[in-house]
Amino acid sequence: MEDVDVSDLWDCSQEEWDDWRWQLANSITTAGELKEKFNISDQQVKQIEEAREIFPMSITPYYASLIDFDQELCPIRLQAVPQKAELEQSKYEMDDPLHEEEDSPVSGLTHRYPDRVLLMVTNKCSMFCRHCTRKRKVGDGESRVDLEQIKKGIEYIKDNPQIRDVLLSGGDPLLLDLDILEEVISELKDIPHVEIVRLGSRVPVVLPQRINDELVNRLKKYSPLWINTHFNHKKEVTPRAKEALNKLADNGFPLGNQTVLLRNVNDCPLVMKELMHELVKNRIRPYYLYQCDLSRGIEHFRTSVSTGIEIIESLIGHTSGFAVPRYVVDAPGGGGKIPITPNYLVSNSRRKTVLRNYEGDIVVYTEPEIKEDNCPEECNVCTENKEKAANGEAVEPSGVQKLLSEDTKEFSL
Ligand SMILES: *Cc1c(COP(=O)(O)O)cnc(C)c1O
Ligand code: SF4
C-alpha cells in the first residue's frame, strides 16, 4: 500500500486526517476558508461567495487537497468549488427534472420501474457536488429524511411484492448513523420478496476515510450489498481512495460506478477511457455513464448527446467489454433511463442481418432456417409468471416487450 500522507495545507495529525468525522467537521464551506489554504484572487472569492448563497458549498479537506488552483480546468475544482455560471438561468432547466417527486407513492420513495424502487435515506452528503441533480434537496435542512419517513417507505415495499430490488440513495447513505443504516438494511433483507439491496455513495471518492473497519464489518453481514460509487475523473482514484475500494472489494461488496458526463471534466474519449481503466484495475465495474440532467444551476456542465456517443464509440471494441459503461439519458419528465449507443446494425432482410464492427468492417449474419417462434412444450415459466402477476408478486411483460410478444393483439402502446 502506498503511503497516504496528511495534506501539508492542514495543521492536523495523521490520526485526525484519517478520521472521517474530523474530515466532515473541518469541511470548507466559505470562500474565506478556501483562500486561507489556496492562492485565489479576491475576484474569485467574490464569485464563490455569490454562487454559494444559492447552492451551498461543502468540501472535505481530503477532496480539497486534490484541487490544483493553478490549473484552469482542474476537474476536482470544477466539481467542488462554486462558479458564477451556476447562477445563470437557462430556458429548459427544472427543479425536479426526473419527476422523482411525482413518481413518489410515499415521501422519499420513487417507484419508477415495476420491480425496483429508490429509497432516500438521508439528504446529507459529505460534499456538495456542483453538478448534483438533486441540488434542490441536498444539504437543505427542510427536506430532511427521518426514520419515520424511511419506515413508511419500508412498509410500502412490504406491501408491494413485485419489488425485488431496493436502491438506497440520498444524499449519501454511508453518512447515516450505522445503527440506523443497519436497521434499514436488515429490515429490507427480512422482506422475502426483496432479492437485492444496493446503495449509491460518493463517500469512496470524497471521504474515503469513512470506509473504515467498523463500517465494513457491520455491513458485510448483509452480503450481497451492492455499492455503486461515483468517480468522474482518474485524478479522484488516489492511493487513499484505492485503499477504501480494496477494503470494500476484499470484504465482498460488489462494486459499480456511475459517472456523470461533465463538460471540461471528462467529456473526452481519452480522459474517459483512462477513468474506466482505472476503475476496473480497482475491481469496480463501470455501470452507467449519465448524460447530465436539466437541473437548475448545472447548464455549464452539460454536453451534447453526440459527445457521449463519440465516447462510447471510442470504448466499445477498443477496450475490455467490462470497462464500457452503459450510456443513458435519464428522461426529463420521469421516463427513466434510456440507453444510447452508436448504431451497429446497418441493415437487415428476412434472411440476413448486416452489421458493422468497431473497426468499420461490414459483416453479414445469416439468420437460422428453423423458425424459432414456438416455445418448448414443457416450459411453464409464462404460466407461472402470469399467476404470480395476478397476485402482485411479479410483473407482466410491458412496454415494447409486450408488443413483441406473440400473446398480444395490441398494435400500439
Ligand atoms: C436509476 C433508478 C433505479 C435503478 O435503475 P437500474 O437501471 O436498475 O440501475 C430505480 N429507480 C429510479 C427512480 C432510478 O432513477
Ligand atoms: S454526493 Fe450525490 S447527492 Fe450528494 S451532492 Fe454529490 S451528486 Fe449530489
GROMACS .gro file of C-alpha atoms and ligand atoms in nm:
model
  436
    1MET     CA    1   0.000   0.000   0.000
    2GLU     CA    2   0.129   0.343  -0.091
    3ASP     CA    3   0.175   0.591   0.189
    4VAL     CA    4  -0.114   0.823   0.249
    5ASP     CA    5   0.002   1.150   0.391
    6VAL     CA    6  -0.188   1.421   0.561
    7SER     CA    7  -0.201   1.726   0.342
    8ASP     CA    8   0.057   1.991   0.437
    9LEU     CA    9  -0.211   2.258   0.399
   10TRP     CA   10  -0.389   2.142   0.714
   11ASP     CA   11  -0.240   2.168   1.055
   12CYS     CA   12  -0.356   1.836   1.196
   13SER     CA   13  -0.228   1.497   1.299
   14GLN     CA   14  -0.236   1.190   1.076
   15GLU     CA   15  -0.500   1.042   1.311
   16GLU     CA   16  -0.722   1.344   1.266
   17TRP     CA   17  -0.679   1.337   0.889
   18ASP     CA   18  -0.773   0.968   0.883
   19ASP     CA   19  -1.083   1.028   1.092
   20TRP     CA   20  -1.392   1.081   0.876
   21ARG     CA   21  -1.561   1.282   1.150
   22TRP     CA   22  -1.265   1.521   1.158
   23GLN     CA   23  -1.289   1.549   0.780
   24LEU     CA   24  -1.657   1.639   0.797
   25ALA     CA   25  -1.616   1.877   1.089
   26ASN     CA   26  -1.340   2.059   0.901
   27SER     CA   27  -1.516   2.080   0.567
   28ILE     CA   28  -1.467   2.403   0.377
   29THR     CA   29  -1.790   2.597   0.349
   30THR     CA   30  -1.682   2.956   0.278
   31ALA     CA   31  -1.462   3.124   0.021
   32GLY     CA   32  -1.260   3.276   0.306
   33GLU     CA   33  -1.159   2.930   0.427
   34LEU     CA   34  -1.056   2.837   0.074
   35LYS     CA   35  -0.844   3.148   0.050
   36GLU     CA   36  -0.659   3.053   0.368
   37LYS     CA   37  -0.539   2.734   0.201
   38PHE     CA   38  -0.510   2.828  -0.163
   39ASN     CA   39  -0.384   3.108  -0.373
   40ILE     CA   40  -0.710   3.252  -0.505
   41SER     CA   41  -0.790   3.605  -0.613
   42ASP     CA   42  -1.031   3.843  -0.441
   43GLN     CA   43  -1.245   3.832  -0.752
   44GLN     CA   44  -1.269   3.452  -0.728
   45VAL     CA   45  -1.360   3.485  -0.361
   46LYS     CA   46  -1.642   3.721  -0.452
   47GLN     CA   47  -1.777   3.491  -0.720
   48ILE     CA   48  -1.763   3.187  -0.495
   49GLU     CA   49  -1.948   3.375  -0.222
   50GLU     CA   50  -2.218   3.484  -0.467
   51ALA     CA   51  -2.272   3.136  -0.602
   52ARG     CA   52  -2.275   2.961  -0.266
   53GLU     CA   53  -2.552   3.191  -0.147
   54ILE     CA   54  -2.783   2.995  -0.378
   55PHE     CA   55  -2.627   2.649  -0.364
   56PRO     CA   56  -2.417   2.593  -0.052
   57MET     CA   57  -2.058   2.473  -0.064
   58SER     CA   58  -1.906   2.195   0.143
   59ILE     CA   59  -1.574   2.029   0.057
   60THR     CA   60  -1.390   1.778   0.273
   61PRO     CA   61  -1.026   1.870   0.341
   62TYR     CA   62  -0.926   1.542   0.173
   63TYR     CA   63  -1.105   1.629  -0.153
   64ALA     CA   64  -0.996   1.993  -0.134
   65SER     CA   65  -0.634   1.880  -0.103
   66LEU     CA   66  -0.663   1.733  -0.454
   67ILE     CA   67  -0.755   2.069  -0.610
   68ASP     CA   68  -0.496   2.233  -0.828
   69PHE     CA   69  -0.586   2.603  -0.841
   70ASP     CA   70  -0.310   2.669  -1.092
   71GLN     CA   71  -0.483   2.450  -1.345
   72GLU     CA   72  -0.763   2.644  -1.508
   73LEU     CA   73  -0.985   2.343  -1.563
   74CYS     CA   74  -0.892   2.130  -1.264
   75PRO     CA   75  -1.155   1.852  -1.266
   76ILE     CA   76  -1.159   1.842  -0.887
   77ARG     CA   77  -1.215   2.216  -0.852
   78LEU     CA   78  -1.490   2.217  -1.114
   79GLN     CA   79  -1.681   1.954  -0.917
   80ALA     CA   80  -1.629   2.112  -0.576
   81VAL     CA   81  -1.595   2.491  -0.592
   82PRO     CA   82  -1.896   2.711  -0.681
   83GLN     CA   83  -1.877   2.903  -1.007
   84LYS     CA   84  -2.061   3.212  -1.121
   85ALA     CA   85  -2.210   3.009  -1.406
   86GLU     CA   86  -2.432   2.830  -1.152
   87LEU     CA   87  -2.635   3.146  -1.119
   88GLU     CA   88  -2.720   3.164  -1.486
   89GLN     CA   89  -3.076   3.076  -1.569
   90SER     CA   90  -3.139   2.854  -1.865
   91LYS     CA   91  -3.463   2.816  -2.054
   92TYR     CA   92  -3.504   2.442  -2.006
   93GLU     CA   93  -3.389   2.391  -1.651
   94MET     CA   94  -3.617   2.225  -1.395
   95ASP     CA   95  -3.615   2.179  -1.021
   96ASP     CA   96  -3.706   1.811  -1.038
   97PRO     CA   97  -3.622   1.705  -1.395
   98LEU     CA   98  -3.667   1.334  -1.324
   99HIS     CA   99  -4.006   1.375  -1.157
  100GLU     CA  100  -3.877   1.186  -0.859
  101GLU     CA  101  -4.142   1.352  -0.651
  102GLU     CA  102  -4.428   1.282  -0.889
  103ASP     CA  103  -4.345   0.910  -0.909
  104SER     CA  104  -4.343   0.901  -0.532
  105PRO     CA  105  -4.622   0.698  -0.365
  106VAL     CA  106  -4.478   0.778  -0.020
  107SER     CA  107  -4.246   1.063   0.063
  108GLY     CA  108  -3.880   0.978  -0.003
  109LEU     CA  109  -3.953   0.674  -0.220
  110THR     CA  110  -3.959   0.675  -0.601
  111HIS     CA  111  -4.131   0.384  -0.772
  112ARG     CA  112  -4.048   0.438  -1.137
  113TYR     CA  113  -3.982   0.083  -1.257
  114PRO     CA  114  -4.219  -0.203  -1.173
  115ASP     CA  115  -3.975  -0.426  -0.984
  116ARG     CA  116  -3.744  -0.180  -0.808
  117VAL     CA  117  -3.753   0.138  -0.603
  118LEU     CA  118  -3.528   0.423  -0.499
  119LEU     CA  119  -3.541   0.493  -0.125
  120MET     CA  120  -3.393   0.819   0.004
  121VAL     CA  121  -3.248   0.756   0.346
  122THR     CA  122  -3.078   1.087   0.417
  123ASN     CA  123  -3.024   1.422   0.250
  124LYS     CA  124  -2.675   1.466   0.394
  125CYS     CA  125  -2.375   1.448   0.167
  126SER     CA  126  -2.006   1.452   0.253
  127MET     CA  127  -1.953   1.706  -0.021
  128PHE     CA  128  -2.191   1.916  -0.227
  129CYS     CA  129  -2.112   1.829  -0.587
  130ARG     CA  130  -2.158   2.128  -0.812
  131HIS     CA  131  -2.321   1.908  -1.076
  132CYS     CA  132  -2.570   1.744  -0.841
  133THR     CA  133  -2.910   1.667  -0.993
  134ARG     CA  134  -3.069   1.686  -0.651
  135LYS     CA  135  -2.921   2.026  -0.571
  136ARG     CA  136  -3.262   2.138  -0.457
  137LYS     CA  137  -3.255   1.887  -0.171
  138VAL     CA  138  -2.901   1.812  -0.069
  139GLY     CA  139  -2.797   1.997   0.241
  140ASP     CA  140  -3.132   2.169   0.266
  141GLY     CA  141  -3.237   2.145   0.626
  142GLU     CA  142  -3.604   2.150   0.536
  143SER     CA  143  -3.615   1.840   0.320
  144ARG     CA  144  -3.463   1.618   0.588
  145VAL     CA  145  -3.534   1.249   0.582
  146ASP     CA  146  -3.615   1.093   0.914
  147LEU     CA  147  -3.651   0.739   1.036
  148GLU     CA  148  -4.027   0.771   1.049
  149GLN     CA  149  -4.035   0.852   0.678
  150ILE     CA  150  -3.792   0.569   0.593
  151LYS     CA  151  -4.019   0.327   0.783
  152LYS     CA  152  -4.314   0.433   0.571
  153GLY     CA  153  -4.105   0.356   0.264
  154ILE     CA  154  -4.020   0.012   0.404
  155GLU     CA  155  -4.391  -0.053   0.470
  156TYR     CA  156  -4.469   0.035   0.110
  157ILE     CA  157  -4.203  -0.212  -0.008
  158LYS     CA  158  -4.351  -0.481   0.220
  159ASP     CA  159  -4.695  -0.421   0.073
  160ASN     CA  160  -4.576  -0.449  -0.287
  161PRO     CA  161  -4.443  -0.799  -0.350
  162GLN     CA  162  -4.335  -0.724  -0.707
  163ILE     CA  163  -4.050  -0.508  -0.569
  164ARG     CA  164  -3.737  -0.725  -0.576
  165ASP     CA  165  -3.463  -0.459  -0.576
  166VAL     CA  166  -3.420  -0.162  -0.341
  167LEU     CA  167  -3.175   0.115  -0.411
  168LEU     CA  168  -3.077   0.325  -0.110
  169SER     CA  169  -2.997   0.678  -0.208
  170GLY     CA  170  -2.989   1.031  -0.075
  171GLY     CA  171  -2.785   1.229  -0.002
  172ASP     CA  172  -2.528   0.971   0.083
  173PRO     CA  173  -2.645   0.657   0.267
  174LEU     CA  174  -2.294   0.591   0.400
  175LEU     CA  175  -2.320   0.908   0.608
  176LEU     CA  176  -2.610   0.769   0.805
  177ASP     CA  177  -2.554   0.661   1.160
  178LEU     CA  178  -2.453   0.293   1.131
  179ASP     CA  179  -2.723   0.180   1.377
  180ILE     CA  180  -2.989   0.336   1.155
  181LEU     CA  181  -2.835   0.215   0.830
  182GLU     CA  182  -2.811  -0.139   0.969
  183GLU     CA  183  -3.169  -0.126   1.086
  184VAL     CA  184  -3.288  -0.017   0.741
  185ILE     CA  185  -3.083  -0.278   0.556
  186SER     CA  186  -3.175  -0.563   0.790
  187GLU     CA  187  -3.546  -0.477   0.772
  188LEU     CA  188  -3.525  -0.475   0.394
  189LYS     CA  189  -3.331  -0.802   0.385
  190ASP     CA  190  -3.601  -0.960   0.603
  191ILE     CA  191  -3.867  -0.894   0.340
  192PRO     CA  192  -3.894  -1.224   0.150
  193HIS     CA  193  -3.952  -1.068  -0.193
  194VAL     CA  194  -3.658  -0.824  -0.169
  195GLU     CA  195  -3.375  -1.001  -0.352
  196ILE     CA  196  -3.129  -0.715  -0.386
  197VAL     CA  197  -3.033  -0.419  -0.171
  198ARG     CA  198  -2.785  -0.170  -0.311
  199LEU     CA  199  -2.669   0.176  -0.228
  200GLY     CA  200  -2.523   0.469  -0.414
  201SER     CA  201  -2.245   0.660  -0.240
  202ARG     CA  202  -1.985   0.921  -0.318
  203VAL     CA  203  -1.800   0.851   0.006
  204PRO     CA  204  -1.521   0.644  -0.158
  205VAL     CA  205  -1.447   0.949  -0.377
  206VAL     CA  206  -1.474   1.244  -0.140
  207LEU     CA  207  -1.444   1.088   0.206
  208PRO     CA  208  -1.264   0.752   0.177
  209GLN     CA  209  -1.181   0.772   0.549
  210ARG     CA  210  -1.541   0.670   0.613
  211ILE     CA  211  -1.473   0.323   0.471
  212ASN     CA  212  -1.320   0.203   0.797
  213ASP     CA  213  -1.313  -0.141   0.961
  214GLU     CA  214  -1.619  -0.068   1.168
  215LEU     CA  215  -1.833   0.021   0.866
  216VAL     CA  216  -1.715  -0.275   0.664
  217ASN     CA  217  -1.757  -0.524   0.949
  218ARG     CA  218  -2.105  -0.405   1.027
  219LEU     CA  219  -2.229  -0.404   0.669
  220LYS     CA  220  -2.069  -0.719   0.532
  221LYS     CA  221  -2.318  -0.934   0.725
  222TYR     CA  222  -2.582  -0.821   0.476
  223SER     CA  223  -2.400  -0.957   0.173
  224PRO     CA  224  -2.470  -0.915  -0.107
  225LEU     CA  225  -2.493  -0.541  -0.064
  226TRP     CA  226  -2.411  -0.380  -0.395
  227ILE     CA  227  -2.231  -0.046  -0.378
  228ASN     CA  228  -2.235   0.197  -0.666
  229THR     CA  229  -1.992   0.480  -0.634
  230HIS     CA  230  -1.944   0.798  -0.837
  231PHE     CA  231  -1.596   0.861  -0.982
  232ASN     CA  232  -1.585   1.117  -1.263
  233HIS     CA  233  -1.212   1.155  -1.324
  234LYS     CA  234  -0.897   0.947  -1.291
  235LYS     CA  235  -0.750   1.208  -1.058
  236GLU     CA  236  -1.006   1.104  -0.797
  237VAL     CA  237  -0.872   0.749  -0.786
  238THR     CA  238  -0.597   0.836  -0.537
  239PRO     CA  239  -0.395   0.594  -0.323
  240ARG     CA  240  -0.629   0.678  -0.035
  241ALA     CA  241  -0.941   0.609  -0.243
  242LYS     CA  242  -0.785   0.284  -0.365
  243GLU     CA  243  -0.731   0.176  -0.007
  244ALA     CA  244  -1.103   0.227   0.062
  245LEU     CA  245  -1.201   0.043  -0.256
  246ASN     CA  246  -0.975  -0.251  -0.171
  247LYS     CA  247  -1.130  -0.275   0.171
  248LEU     CA  248  -1.477  -0.291   0.017
  249ALA     CA  249  -1.378  -0.540  -0.253
  250ASP     CA  250  -1.180  -0.761  -0.012
  251ASN     CA  251  -1.486  -0.780   0.208
  252GLY     CA  252  -1.706  -0.896  -0.074
  253PHE     CA  253  -1.904  -0.586  -0.167
  254PRO     CA  254  -1.974  -0.592  -0.542
  255LEU     CA  255  -1.871  -0.250  -0.677
  256GLY     CA  256  -2.010  -0.047  -0.964
  257ASN     CA  257  -1.956   0.311  -1.073
  258GLN     CA  258  -2.183   0.578  -1.214
  259THR     CA  259  -2.008   0.858  -1.397
  260VAL     CA  260  -2.175   1.181  -1.498
  261LEU     CA  261  -2.065   1.319  -1.833
  262LEU     CA  262  -1.941   1.669  -1.745
  263ARG     CA  263  -1.813   1.942  -1.971
  264ASN     CA  264  -1.443   2.016  -1.914
  265VAL     CA  265  -1.420   1.737  -1.656
  266ASN     CA  266  -1.448   1.416  -1.857
  267ASP     CA  267  -1.607   1.499  -2.195
  268CYS     CA  268  -1.320   1.348  -2.391
  269PRO     CA  269  -1.283   0.989  -2.517
  270LEU     CA  270  -0.927   0.957  -2.388
  271VAL     CA  271  -0.996   1.104  -2.044
  272MET     CA  272  -1.298   0.877  -2.009
  273LYS     CA  273  -1.106   0.569  -2.117
  274GLU     CA  274  -0.834   0.640  -1.860
  275LEU     CA  275  -1.100   0.663  -1.589
  276MET     CA  276  -1.266   0.337  -1.698
  277HIS     CA  277  -0.932   0.157  -1.690
  278GLU     CA  278  -0.852   0.295  -1.350
  279LEU     CA  279  -1.188   0.170  -1.222
  280VAL     CA  280  -1.154  -0.187  -1.346
  281LYS     CA  281  -0.800  -0.203  -1.211
  282ASN     CA  282  -0.958  -0.139  -0.874
  283ARG     CA  283  -1.232  -0.401  -0.912
  284ILE     CA  284  -1.507  -0.153  -0.993
  285ARG     CA  285  -1.732  -0.239  -1.286
  286PRO     CA  286  -1.833   0.077  -1.477
  287TYR     CA  287  -2.213   0.073  -1.465
  288TYR     CA  288  -2.365   0.390  -1.605
  289LEU     CA  289  -2.241   0.696  -1.788
  290TYR     CA  290  -2.511   0.959  -1.735
  291GLN     CA  291  -2.597   1.238  -1.968
  292CYS     CA  292  -2.611   1.549  -1.747
  293ASP     CA  293  -2.966   1.633  -1.634
  294LEU     CA  294  -3.158   1.955  -1.686
  295SER     CA  295  -3.135   2.062  -1.323
  296ARG     CA  296  -3.109   2.422  -1.217
  297GLY     CA  297  -2.758   2.567  -1.195
  298ILE     CA  298  -2.575   2.297  -1.391
  299GLU     CA  299  -2.621   2.415  -1.751
  300HIS     CA  300  -2.246   2.488  -1.775
  301PHE     CA  301  -2.174   2.117  -1.717
  302ARG     CA  302  -2.396   1.990  -1.996
  303THR     CA  303  -2.256   1.842  -2.317
  304SER     CA  304  -2.438   1.737  -2.631
  305VAL     CA  305  -2.554   1.376  -2.663
  306SER     CA  306  -2.316   1.338  -2.958
  307THR     CA  307  -2.025   1.380  -2.714
  308GLY     CA  308  -2.148   1.077  -2.523
  309ILE     CA  309  -2.194   0.872  -2.838
  310GLU     CA  310  -1.842   0.954  -2.951
  311ILE     CA  311  -1.710   0.842  -2.613
  312ILE     CA  312  -1.896   0.510  -2.632
  313GLU     CA  313  -1.774   0.464  -2.990
  314SER     CA  314  -1.420   0.502  -2.857
  315LEU     CA  315  -1.476   0.235  -2.592
  316ILE     CA  316  -1.678  -0.049  -2.746
  317GLY     CA  317  -1.436  -0.290  -2.909
  318HIS     CA  318  -1.139  -0.068  -2.824
  319THR     CA  319  -1.121  -0.185  -2.465
  320SER     CA  320  -1.239  -0.473  -2.243
  321GLY     CA  321  -1.614  -0.519  -2.262
  322PHE     CA  322  -1.649  -0.480  -1.888
  323ALA     CA  323  -1.473  -0.142  -1.900
  324VAL     CA  324  -1.762   0.004  -2.101
  325PRO     CA  325  -2.046   0.165  -1.905
  326ARG     CA  326  -2.397   0.192  -2.039
  327TYR     CA  327  -2.456   0.546  -2.161
  328VAL     CA  328  -2.801   0.671  -2.059
  329VAL     CA  329  -3.016   0.978  -2.075
  330ASP     CA  330  -3.239   0.997  -1.770
  331ALA     CA  331  -3.553   1.111  -1.949
  332PRO     CA  332  -3.671   1.455  -1.843
  333GLY     CA  333  -4.019   1.423  -1.701
  334GLY     CA  334  -3.957   1.088  -1.535
  335GLY     CA  335  -3.934   0.845  -1.828
  336GLY     CA  336  -3.646   0.658  -1.667
  337LYS     CA  337  -3.303   0.582  -1.805
  338ILE     CA  338  -3.283   0.548  -2.180
  339PRO     CA  339  -2.974   0.369  -2.319
  340ILE     CA  340  -2.794   0.520  -2.615
  341THR     CA  341  -2.528   0.355  -2.830
  342PRO     CA  342  -2.378   0.419  -3.168
  343ASN     CA  343  -2.553   0.218  -3.442
  344TYR     CA  344  -2.403  -0.118  -3.523
  345LEU     CA  345  -2.698  -0.253  -3.723
  346VAL     CA  346  -2.652  -0.145  -4.085
  347SER     CA  347  -2.947  -0.320  -4.243
  348ASN     CA  348  -3.143  -0.643  -4.247
  349SER     CA  349  -3.363  -0.860  -4.461
  350ARG     CA  350  -3.566  -1.168  -4.368
  351ARG     CA  351  -3.260  -1.391  -4.407
  352LYS     CA  352  -2.966  -1.164  -4.334
  353THR     CA  353  -2.856  -0.900  -4.091
  354VAL     CA  354  -2.578  -0.665  -4.192
  355LEU     CA  355  -2.366  -0.528  -3.911
  356ARG     CA  356  -2.058  -0.314  -3.877
  357ASN     CA  357  -1.789  -0.364  -3.613
  358TYR     CA  358  -1.583  -0.111  -3.417
  359GLU     CA  359  -1.323  -0.101  -3.695
  360GLY     CA  360  -1.585  -0.015  -3.956
  361ASP     CA  361  -1.586  -0.359  -4.120
  362ILE     CA  362  -1.922  -0.461  -4.261
  363VAL     CA  363  -2.025  -0.819  -4.190
  364VAL     CA  364  -2.333  -1.029  -4.253
  365TYR     CA  365  -2.502  -1.264  -4.011
  366THR     CA  366  -2.732  -1.516  -4.178
  367GLU     CA  367  -3.049  -1.592  -3.984
  368PRO     CA  368  -3.133  -1.955  -3.899
  369GLU     CA  369  -3.364  -2.151  -4.130
  370ILE     CA  370  -3.561  -2.301  -3.846
  371LYS     CA  371  -3.838  -2.076  -3.727
  372GLU     CA  372  -3.793  -2.020  -3.359
  373ASP     CA  373  -4.130  -1.889  -3.260
  374ASN     CA  374  -4.256  -2.198  -3.079
  375CYS     CA  375  -4.164  -2.236  -2.714
  376PRO     CA  376  -4.075  -2.582  -2.590
  377GLU     CA  377  -4.386  -2.773  -2.470
  378GLU     CA  378  -4.253  -2.842  -2.123
  379CYS     CA  379  -4.165  -2.482  -2.037
  380ASN     CA  380  -4.414  -2.320  -1.800
  381VAL     CA  381  -4.232  -2.004  -1.696
  382CYS     CA  382  -4.500  -1.794  -1.874
  383THR     CA  383  -4.792  -1.954  -1.695
  384GLU     CA  384  -4.618  -1.932  -1.358
  385ASN     CA  385  -4.534  -1.569  -1.417
  386LYS     CA  386  -4.895  -1.490  -1.510
  387GLU     CA  387  -5.017  -1.649  -1.188
  388LYS     CA  388  -4.763  -1.456  -0.982
  389ALA     CA  389  -4.851  -1.132  -1.161
  390ALA     CA  390  -5.218  -1.187  -1.081
  391ASN     CA  391  -5.121  -1.192  -0.712
  392GLY     CA  392  -4.899  -0.885  -0.750
  393GLU     CA  393  -4.584  -1.094  -0.689
  394ALA     CA  394  -4.434  -1.047  -1.033
  395VAL     CA  395  -4.472  -0.814  -1.326
  396GLU     CA  396  -4.618  -0.899  -1.667
  397PRO     CA  397  -4.430  -0.810  -1.984
  398SER     CA  398  -4.492  -0.444  -2.056
  399GLY     CA  399  -4.389  -0.166  -2.294
  400VAL     CA  400  -4.228  -0.256  -2.623
  401GLN     CA  401  -4.151  -0.600  -2.478
  402LYS     CA  402  -4.526  -0.661  -2.471
  403LEU     CA  403  -4.570  -0.553  -2.834
  404LEU     CA  404  -4.313  -0.813  -2.936
  405SER     CA  405  -4.494  -1.091  -2.754
  406GLU     CA  406  -4.692  -1.346  -2.957
  407ASP     CA  407  -4.963  -1.317  -2.695
  408THR     CA  408  -5.059  -0.959  -2.758
  409LYS     CA  409  -5.301  -0.832  -3.023
  410GLU     CA  410  -5.237  -0.467  -2.944
  411PHE     CA  411  -5.072  -0.266  -3.217
  412SER     CA  412  -4.962   0.039  -3.029
  413LEU     CA  413  -4.881   0.148  -2.676
  414LIG     C1  414  -3.184   0.459  -1.164
  414LIG     C2  415  -3.305   0.429  -1.092
  414LIG     C3  416  -3.334   0.299  -1.050
  414LIG     C4  417  -3.241   0.184  -1.075
  414LIG     O1  418  -3.228   0.159  -1.211
  414LIG     P1  419  -3.127   0.049  -1.264
  414LIG     O2  420  -3.128   0.068  -1.412
  414LIG     O3  421  -3.183  -0.083  -1.222
  414LIG     O4  422  -2.995   0.073  -1.201
  414LIG     C5  423  -3.452   0.277  -0.984
  414LIG     N1  424  -3.540   0.378  -0.961
  414LIG     C6  425  -3.516   0.504  -1.002
  414LIG     C7  426  -3.616   0.609  -0.974
  414LIG     C8  427  -3.397   0.534  -1.068
  414LIG     O5  428  -3.373   0.659  -1.107
  415SF4     S1  429  -2.284   1.304  -0.341
  415SF4    FE1  430  -2.450   1.272  -0.490
  415SF4     S2  431  -2.634   1.353  -0.391
  415SF4    FE2  432  -2.456   1.433  -0.280
  415SF4     S3  433  -2.410   1.629  -0.371
  415SF4    FE3  434  -2.283   1.479  -0.476
  415SF4     S4  435  -2.405   1.416  -0.656
  415SF4    FE4  436  -2.544   1.518  -0.511
   0.00000   0.00000   0.00000
